[in-house]
XYZ file of C-alpha atoms in Angstrom:
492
model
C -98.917 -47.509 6.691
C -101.419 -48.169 9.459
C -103.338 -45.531 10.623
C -103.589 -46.189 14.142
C -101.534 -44.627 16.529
C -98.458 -46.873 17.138
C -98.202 -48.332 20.644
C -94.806 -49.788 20.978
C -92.322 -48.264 22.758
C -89.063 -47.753 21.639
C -86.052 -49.182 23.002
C -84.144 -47.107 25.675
C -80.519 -49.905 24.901
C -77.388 -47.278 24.294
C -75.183 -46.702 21.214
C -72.429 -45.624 23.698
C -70.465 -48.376 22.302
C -70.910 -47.450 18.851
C -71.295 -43.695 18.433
C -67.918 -42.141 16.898
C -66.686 -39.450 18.341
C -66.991 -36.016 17.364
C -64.073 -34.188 15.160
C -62.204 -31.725 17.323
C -63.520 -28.179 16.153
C -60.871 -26.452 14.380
C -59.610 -23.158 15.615
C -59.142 -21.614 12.440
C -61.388 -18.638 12.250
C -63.942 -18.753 9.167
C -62.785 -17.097 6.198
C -64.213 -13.464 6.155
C -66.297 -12.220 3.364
C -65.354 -8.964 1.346
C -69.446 -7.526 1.169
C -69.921 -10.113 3.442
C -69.267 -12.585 0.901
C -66.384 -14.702 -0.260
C -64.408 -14.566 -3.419
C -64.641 -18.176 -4.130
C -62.955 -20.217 -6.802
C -65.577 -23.265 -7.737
C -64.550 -26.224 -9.356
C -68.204 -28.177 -9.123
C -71.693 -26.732 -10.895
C -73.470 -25.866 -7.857
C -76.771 -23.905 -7.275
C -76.169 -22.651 -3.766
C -73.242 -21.653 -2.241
C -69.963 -22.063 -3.898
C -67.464 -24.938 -3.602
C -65.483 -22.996 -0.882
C -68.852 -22.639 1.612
C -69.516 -26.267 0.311
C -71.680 -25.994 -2.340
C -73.188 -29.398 -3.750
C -72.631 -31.009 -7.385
C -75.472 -30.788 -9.728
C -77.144 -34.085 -10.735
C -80.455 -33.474 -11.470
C -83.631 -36.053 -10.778
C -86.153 -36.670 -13.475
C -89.565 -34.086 -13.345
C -91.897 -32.224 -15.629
C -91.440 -28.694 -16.443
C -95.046 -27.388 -17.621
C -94.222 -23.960 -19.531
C -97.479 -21.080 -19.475
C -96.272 -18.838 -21.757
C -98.114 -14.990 -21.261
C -97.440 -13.788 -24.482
C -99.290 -15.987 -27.094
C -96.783 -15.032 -29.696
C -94.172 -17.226 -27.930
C -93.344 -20.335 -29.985
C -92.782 -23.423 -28.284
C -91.201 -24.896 -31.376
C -88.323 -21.677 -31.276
C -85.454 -23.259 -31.175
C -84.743 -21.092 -28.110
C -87.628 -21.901 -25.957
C -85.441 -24.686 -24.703
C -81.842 -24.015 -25.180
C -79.332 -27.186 -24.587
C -76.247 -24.957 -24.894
C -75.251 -21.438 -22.845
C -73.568 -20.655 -25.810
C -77.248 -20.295 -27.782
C -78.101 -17.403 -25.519
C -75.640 -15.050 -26.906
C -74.120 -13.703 -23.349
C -72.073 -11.617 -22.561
C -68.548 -13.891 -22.920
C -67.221 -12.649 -19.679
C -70.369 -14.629 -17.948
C -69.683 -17.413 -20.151
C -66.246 -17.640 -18.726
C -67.673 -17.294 -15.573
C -69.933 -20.185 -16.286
C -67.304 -22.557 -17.194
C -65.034 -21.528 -14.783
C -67.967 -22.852 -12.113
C -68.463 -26.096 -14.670
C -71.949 -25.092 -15.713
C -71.336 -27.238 -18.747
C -74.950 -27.336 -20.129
C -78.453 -25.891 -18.928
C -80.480 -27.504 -16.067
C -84.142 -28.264 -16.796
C -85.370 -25.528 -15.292
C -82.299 -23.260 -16.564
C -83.236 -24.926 -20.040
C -87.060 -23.606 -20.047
C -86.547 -20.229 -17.899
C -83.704 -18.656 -19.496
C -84.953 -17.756 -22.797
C -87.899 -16.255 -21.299
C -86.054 -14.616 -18.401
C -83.279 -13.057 -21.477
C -85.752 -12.371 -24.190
C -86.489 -8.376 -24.784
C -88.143 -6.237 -23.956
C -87.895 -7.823 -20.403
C -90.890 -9.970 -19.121
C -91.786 -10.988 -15.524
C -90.925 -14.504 -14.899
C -92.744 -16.668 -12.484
C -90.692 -20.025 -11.534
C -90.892 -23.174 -9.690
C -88.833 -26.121 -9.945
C -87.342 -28.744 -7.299
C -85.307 -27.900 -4.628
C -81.303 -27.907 -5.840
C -81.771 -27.902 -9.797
C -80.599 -24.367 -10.849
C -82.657 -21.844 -9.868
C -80.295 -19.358 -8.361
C -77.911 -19.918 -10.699
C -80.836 -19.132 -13.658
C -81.947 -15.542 -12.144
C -78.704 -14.652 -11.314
C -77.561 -15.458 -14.981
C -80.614 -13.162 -15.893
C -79.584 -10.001 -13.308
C -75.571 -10.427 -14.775
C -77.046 -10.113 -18.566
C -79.036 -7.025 -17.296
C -76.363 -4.958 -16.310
C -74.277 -1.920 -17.605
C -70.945 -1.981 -16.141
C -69.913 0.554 -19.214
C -68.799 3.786 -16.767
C -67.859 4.639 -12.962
C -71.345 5.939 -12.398
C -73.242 3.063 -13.450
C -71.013 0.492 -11.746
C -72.153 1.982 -8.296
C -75.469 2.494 -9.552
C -77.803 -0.452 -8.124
C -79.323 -1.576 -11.137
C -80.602 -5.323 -9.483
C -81.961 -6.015 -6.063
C -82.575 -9.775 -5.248
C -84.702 -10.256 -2.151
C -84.117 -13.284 0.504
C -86.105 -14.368 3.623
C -82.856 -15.042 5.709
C -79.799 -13.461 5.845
C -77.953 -16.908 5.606
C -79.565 -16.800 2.145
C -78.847 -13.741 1.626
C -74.998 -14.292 1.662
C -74.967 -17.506 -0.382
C -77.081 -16.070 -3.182
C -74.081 -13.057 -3.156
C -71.539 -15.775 -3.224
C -72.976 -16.820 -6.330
C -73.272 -13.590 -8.006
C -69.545 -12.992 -7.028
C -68.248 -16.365 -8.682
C -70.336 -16.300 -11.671
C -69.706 -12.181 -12.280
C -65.819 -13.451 -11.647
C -64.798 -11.909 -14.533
C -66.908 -8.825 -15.003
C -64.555 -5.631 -14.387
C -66.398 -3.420 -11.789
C -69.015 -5.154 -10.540
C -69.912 -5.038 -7.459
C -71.683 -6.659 -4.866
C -73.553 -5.068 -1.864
C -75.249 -7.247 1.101
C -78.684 -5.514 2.426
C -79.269 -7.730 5.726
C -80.402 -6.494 9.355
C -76.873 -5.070 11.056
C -75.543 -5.537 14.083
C -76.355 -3.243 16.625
C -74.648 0.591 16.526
C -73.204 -0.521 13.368
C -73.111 2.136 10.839
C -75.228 1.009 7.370
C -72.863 1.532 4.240
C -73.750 3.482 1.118
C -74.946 0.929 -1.476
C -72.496 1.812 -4.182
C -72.431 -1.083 -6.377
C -75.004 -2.780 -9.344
C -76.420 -5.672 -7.427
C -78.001 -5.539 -3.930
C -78.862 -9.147 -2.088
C -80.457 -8.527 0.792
C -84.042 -9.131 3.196
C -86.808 -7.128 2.469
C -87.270 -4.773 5.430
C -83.402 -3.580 5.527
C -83.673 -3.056 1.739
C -86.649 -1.403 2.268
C -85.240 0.968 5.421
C -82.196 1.801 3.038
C -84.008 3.141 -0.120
C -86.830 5.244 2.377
C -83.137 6.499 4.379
C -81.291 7.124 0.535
C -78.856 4.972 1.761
C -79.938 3.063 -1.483
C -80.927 4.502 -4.799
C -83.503 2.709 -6.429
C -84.781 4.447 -9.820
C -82.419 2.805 -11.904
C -82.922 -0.599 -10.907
C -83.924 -3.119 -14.062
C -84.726 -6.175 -11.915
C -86.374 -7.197 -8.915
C -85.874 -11.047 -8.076
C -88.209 -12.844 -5.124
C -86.040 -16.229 -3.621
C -87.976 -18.268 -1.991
C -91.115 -16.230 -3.315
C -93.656 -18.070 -2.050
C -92.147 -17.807 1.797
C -91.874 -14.269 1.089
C -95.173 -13.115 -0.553
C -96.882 -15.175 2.358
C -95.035 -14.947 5.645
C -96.345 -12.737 8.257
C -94.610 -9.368 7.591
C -92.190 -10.139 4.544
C -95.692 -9.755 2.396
C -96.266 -6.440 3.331
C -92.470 -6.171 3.322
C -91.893 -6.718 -0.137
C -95.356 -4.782 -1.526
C -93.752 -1.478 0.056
C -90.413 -1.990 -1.552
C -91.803 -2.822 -4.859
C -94.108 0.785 -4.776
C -90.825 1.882 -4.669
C -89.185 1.046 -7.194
C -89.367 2.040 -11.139
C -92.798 0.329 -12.417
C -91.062 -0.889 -15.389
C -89.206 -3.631 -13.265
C -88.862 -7.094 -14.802
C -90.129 -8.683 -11.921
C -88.724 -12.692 -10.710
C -89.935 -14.884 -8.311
C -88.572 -18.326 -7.896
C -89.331 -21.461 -5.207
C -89.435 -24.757 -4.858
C -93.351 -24.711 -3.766
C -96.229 -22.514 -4.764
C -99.387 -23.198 -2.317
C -102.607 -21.978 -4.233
C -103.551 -19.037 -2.645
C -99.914 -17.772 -2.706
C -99.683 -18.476 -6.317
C -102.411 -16.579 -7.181
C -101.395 -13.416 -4.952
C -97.799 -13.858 -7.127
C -99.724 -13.520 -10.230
C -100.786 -10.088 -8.881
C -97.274 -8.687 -7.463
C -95.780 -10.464 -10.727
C -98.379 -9.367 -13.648
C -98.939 -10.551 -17.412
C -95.499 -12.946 -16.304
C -94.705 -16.481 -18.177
C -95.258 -19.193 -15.896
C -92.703 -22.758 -15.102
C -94.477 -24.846 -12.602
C -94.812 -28.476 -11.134
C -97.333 -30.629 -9.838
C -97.297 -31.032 -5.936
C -97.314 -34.826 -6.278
C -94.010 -34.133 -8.247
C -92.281 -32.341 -5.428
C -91.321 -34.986 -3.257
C -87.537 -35.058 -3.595
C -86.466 -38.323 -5.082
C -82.945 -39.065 -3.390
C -84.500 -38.495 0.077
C -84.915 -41.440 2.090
C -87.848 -40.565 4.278
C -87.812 -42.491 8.032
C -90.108 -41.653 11.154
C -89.515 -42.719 14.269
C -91.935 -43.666 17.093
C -91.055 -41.638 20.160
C -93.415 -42.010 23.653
C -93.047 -38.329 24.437
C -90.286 -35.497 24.474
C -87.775 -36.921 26.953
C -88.156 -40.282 24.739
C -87.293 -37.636 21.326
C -84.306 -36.118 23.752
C -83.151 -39.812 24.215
C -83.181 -40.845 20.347
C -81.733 -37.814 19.127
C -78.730 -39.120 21.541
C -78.948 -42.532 20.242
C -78.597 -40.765 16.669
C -75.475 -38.725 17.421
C -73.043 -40.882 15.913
C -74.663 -41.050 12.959
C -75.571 -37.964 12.623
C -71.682 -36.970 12.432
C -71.191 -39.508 9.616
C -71.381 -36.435 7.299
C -73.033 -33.042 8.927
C -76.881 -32.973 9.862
C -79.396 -30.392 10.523
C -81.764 -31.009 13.202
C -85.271 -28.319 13.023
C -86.876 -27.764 15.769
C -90.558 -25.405 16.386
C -89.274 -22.731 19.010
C -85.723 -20.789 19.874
C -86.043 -22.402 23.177
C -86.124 -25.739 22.190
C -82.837 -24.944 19.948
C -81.216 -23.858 23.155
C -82.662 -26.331 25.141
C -81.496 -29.110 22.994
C -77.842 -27.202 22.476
C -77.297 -26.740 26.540
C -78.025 -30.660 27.092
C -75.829 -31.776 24.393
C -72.529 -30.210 24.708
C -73.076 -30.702 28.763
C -72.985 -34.488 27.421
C -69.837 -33.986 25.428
C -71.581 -33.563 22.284
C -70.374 -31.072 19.385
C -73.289 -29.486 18.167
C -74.440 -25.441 16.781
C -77.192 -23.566 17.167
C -78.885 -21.178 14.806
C -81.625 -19.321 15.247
C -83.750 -15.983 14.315
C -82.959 -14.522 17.857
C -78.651 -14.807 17.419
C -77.402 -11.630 16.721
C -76.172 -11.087 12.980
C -72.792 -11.363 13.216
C -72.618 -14.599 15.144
C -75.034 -16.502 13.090
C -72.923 -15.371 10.139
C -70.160 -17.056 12.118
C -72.081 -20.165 12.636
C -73.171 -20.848 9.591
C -69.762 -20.508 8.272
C -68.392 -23.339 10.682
C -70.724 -25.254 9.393
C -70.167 -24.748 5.881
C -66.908 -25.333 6.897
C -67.141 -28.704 8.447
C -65.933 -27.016 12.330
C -69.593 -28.233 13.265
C -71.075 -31.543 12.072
C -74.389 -30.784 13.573
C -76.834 -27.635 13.580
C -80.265 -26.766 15.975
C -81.865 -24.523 13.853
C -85.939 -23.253 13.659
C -87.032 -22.713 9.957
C -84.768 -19.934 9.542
C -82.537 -22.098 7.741
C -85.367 -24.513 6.350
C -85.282 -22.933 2.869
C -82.626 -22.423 0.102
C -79.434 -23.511 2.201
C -76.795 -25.526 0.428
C -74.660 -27.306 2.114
C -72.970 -30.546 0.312
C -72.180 -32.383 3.375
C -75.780 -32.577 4.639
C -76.106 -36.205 4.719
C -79.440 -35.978 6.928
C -82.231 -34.126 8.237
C -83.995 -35.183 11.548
C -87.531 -33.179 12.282
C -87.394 -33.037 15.762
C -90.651 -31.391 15.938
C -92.787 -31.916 12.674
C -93.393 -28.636 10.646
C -97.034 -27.222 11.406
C -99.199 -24.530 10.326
C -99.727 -22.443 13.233
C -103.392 -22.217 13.495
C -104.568 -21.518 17.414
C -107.574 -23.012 18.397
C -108.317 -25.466 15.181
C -106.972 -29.283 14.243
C -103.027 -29.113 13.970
C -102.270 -29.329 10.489
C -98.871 -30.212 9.067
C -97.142 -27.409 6.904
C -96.268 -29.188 3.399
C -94.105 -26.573 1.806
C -91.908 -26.420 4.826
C -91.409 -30.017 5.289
C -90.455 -30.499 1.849
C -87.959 -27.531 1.710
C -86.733 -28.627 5.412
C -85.748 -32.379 3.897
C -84.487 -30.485 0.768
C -81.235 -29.833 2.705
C -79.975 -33.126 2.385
C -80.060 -35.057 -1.085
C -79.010 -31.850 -2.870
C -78.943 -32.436 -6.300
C -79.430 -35.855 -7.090
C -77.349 -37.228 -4.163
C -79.077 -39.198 -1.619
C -79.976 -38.199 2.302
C -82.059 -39.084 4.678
C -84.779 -37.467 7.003
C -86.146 -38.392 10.367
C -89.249 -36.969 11.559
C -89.842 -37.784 15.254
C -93.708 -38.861 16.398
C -94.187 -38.725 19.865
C -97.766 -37.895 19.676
C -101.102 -38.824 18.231
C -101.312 -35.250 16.989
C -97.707 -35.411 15.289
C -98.783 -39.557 13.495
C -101.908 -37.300 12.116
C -99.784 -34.588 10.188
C -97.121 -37.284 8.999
C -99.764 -39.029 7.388
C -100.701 -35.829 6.166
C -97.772 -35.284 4.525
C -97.834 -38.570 3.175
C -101.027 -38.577 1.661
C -99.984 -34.924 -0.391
C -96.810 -35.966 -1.614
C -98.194 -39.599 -2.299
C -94.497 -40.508 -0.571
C -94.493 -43.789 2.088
C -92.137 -42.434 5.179
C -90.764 -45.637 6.295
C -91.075 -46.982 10.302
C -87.317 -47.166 11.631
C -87.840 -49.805 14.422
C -86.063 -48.430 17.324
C -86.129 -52.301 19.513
C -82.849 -52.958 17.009
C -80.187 -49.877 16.405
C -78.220 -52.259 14.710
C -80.744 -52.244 11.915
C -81.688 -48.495 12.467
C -77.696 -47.676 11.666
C -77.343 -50.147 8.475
C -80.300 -48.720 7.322
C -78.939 -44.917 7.205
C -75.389 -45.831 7.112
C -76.417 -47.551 3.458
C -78.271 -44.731 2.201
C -75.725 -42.170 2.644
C -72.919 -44.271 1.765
C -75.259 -44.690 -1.420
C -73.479 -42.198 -4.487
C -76.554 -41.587 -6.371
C -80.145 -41.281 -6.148
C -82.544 -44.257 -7.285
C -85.689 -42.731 -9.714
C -88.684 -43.220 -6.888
C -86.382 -43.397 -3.790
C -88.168 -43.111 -0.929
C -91.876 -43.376 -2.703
């Protein structure tokens, strides 16, 4: 790829006579959730959200799994360091019926190295990174099911696991997990910890688990709205979002101080940046270790396009060329600000476009409703900020389109592009092995300097989409979607 700033200017021709028309929007209301979660039968293995919300099929890429073990004693050549069976665990049975009855029929690679050191007693802390959609929720949750006593009343409304989230979307899918994987567990229950609407009264947390973000969770043990001193567990999603993000840090320090100091303590992501890694190592202490290389992290069924844009009403006018493709399955279009989101919204639907928007700023209760008619297929296409960039599962996400490119924000010095984001942003689409495509729009020399420096760190080549012919620009994505599996080095 050159590294010149491109000078040809797109095509303004229309794709009026081409671009499908949107699906009416249902009107049936999205299913509600009991804990503000559904009980979901799943017929597909799935690491996200179940096959009701639209969880995706697991098909796993090819990737190393490098294994630091803290305890010395640990022998690699155990016949359970690496288990290929559920069955050599010894669970419980009720979560093995609960396994098949979601078609887990064998252990992931990353489920295959972290379970026997997430299982093993006494408990030790477990940091974890793998690629995005392999089986890492379903792994800790597997772990917090194992961990619990279910054995009398008191216990069953006893929180005895708390499993922290940046979002509250991801909040609610990791509980729709628990719920379909505990399926057959008398008595357990569920309880959601996320920010409430306003003058709505907070519930007792009666129940064993607890998914929620960490400054409600942290608001409901300091209020004794949740009791904490019996809790075995404490599992970090998206960890390295969460030790490192303006506020959740500090967030999830004061909620650990109070909780037992005995805690097995999780944390699992896709990405581990340096300097967050080695802060992990001190909120997770003396913990075995599953990480990859950052050269390895570039998913492999992602196509990867950019497209040369003159400026922002030239990104406007592509992202209307796009529409019609964009609907082929559902897309998720990321944007930097909440205005933009709107912005972007307001101008489409005045076109006679069906789009969403989701962002940090929607009150709780409606984004829970938009993300739901999404999941459901209501809405093909979602504005979102990064609120929704990590952990989301949705199996109809057939592309990605970075409207603005992901940035470190970093007043006053060179814009830099912000790796981890963009790779967990693109990780929406080509969920587990299945291909998708993402389109990062350069309307700037600014925005051509941070591609190319995501290029460079993921050693990936984002391919030129050449917007003079749209004929070409559609075969090109219509063919990788319509693809059914992902080529080993797509996109490199």
């Amino acid at each position: 790829m050159s590294s010149e700033q491109p000078t040809e200017a797109p095509s303004s021709g229309s794709l009026a006579d081409r671009i499908s028309k949107p699906e009416e929007s249902q009107t049936e209301q999205p299913t509600k959730w009991a804990d503000e979660a559904d009980q979901n039968d799943q017929n597909d293995q799935t690491d996200g959200a179940a096959a009701q919300l639209g969880g995706s099929d697991l098909h796993e890429p090819d990737y190393t799994v490098e294994v630091k073990l803290s305890d010395l004693q640990a022998d690699p050549n155990n016949p359970l360091f690496s288990v290929k069976n559920f069955e050599d665990l010894g669970l419980d049975p009720r979560i093995l019926q609960g396994l098949s009855a979601m078609n887990f029929r064998k252990p992931s690679k990353i489920q295959e190295r972290a379970l026997p050191l997430l299982l093993s007693n006494p408990p030790k802390n477990l940091v974890g990174q793998s690629q995005s959609g392999t089986g890492k929720t379903a792994a800790f949750v597997l772990n917090v099911l194992s961990r619990l006593d279910l054995s009398t009343e008191q216990m069953k409304k006893t929180p005895q696991a708390l499993i922290l989230a940046p979002t509250r979307e991801l909040a609610r899918q990791i509980v729709g997990v628990v719920q379909v994987m505990g399926q057959f567990m008398e008595g357990l229950g569920i309880g959601t910890a996320v920010p409430a609407d306003t003058n709505s009264r907070v519930a007792k947390m009666e129940c064993a688990v607890v998914v929620g973000t960490p400054g409600t969770v942290m608001d409901m043990i300091k209020k004794r709205v949740m009791v904490a001193n019996r809790l075995k567990v404490l599992v970090l999603d998206e960890a390295d979002n969460m030790l490192d993000q303006q506020g959740l840090g500090d967030q999830c320090i004061r909620v650990k101080a109070l909780l037992p100091k005995d805690i097995q303590v999780v944390l699992f992501s896709a990405t581990f940046p340096e300097h967050v890694h080695a802060y992990a190592s001190k909120f997770c202490p003396n913990s075995n270790e599953i990480t990859l290389q950052h050269e390895e992290l570039t998913v492999e069924g992602i196509k990867q396009l950019y497209l040369d844009c003159s400026n922002d009403d030239d990104k406007y006018a592509h992202l209307v060329k796009l529409y019609g493709l964009l609907t082929v399955g559902s897309s998720i279009i990321f944007v930097k600000t909440r205005h933009s989101a709107a912005e972007i919204e307001k101008r489409m639907v005045a076109e006679g476009h069906t789009v969403a928007s989701l962002t940090g700023g929607i009150e709780g209760s409606q984004r829970d409703a938009v993300i739901d008619q999404f999941r459901a297929g209501h809405a093909k296409v979602l504005i979102t900020t990064n609120v929704l960039a990590r952990g989301i599962d949705v199996s109809t996400v057939s592309m990605v389109v970075n409207y603005d490119i992901p940035e470190l924000h970093q007043p006053g010095r060179e814009r830099q592009a912000d790796f981890q984001t963009y790779l967990h942003r693109i990780g929406r689409t080509g969920r587990f092995g299945r291909v998708g495509v993402s389109i990062s729009f350069v309307s700037n020399r600014d925005e051509w300097n941070m591609l190319n420096q995501i290029q460079r760190y993921f050693n990936t080549d984002i391919q030129r989409i050449d917007t003079n012919d749209w004929d070409e620009v559609e075969d090109i994505i219509k063919k990788t979607i319509k693809n059914t599996r992902a080529q080993a080095g797509f996109g490199r």
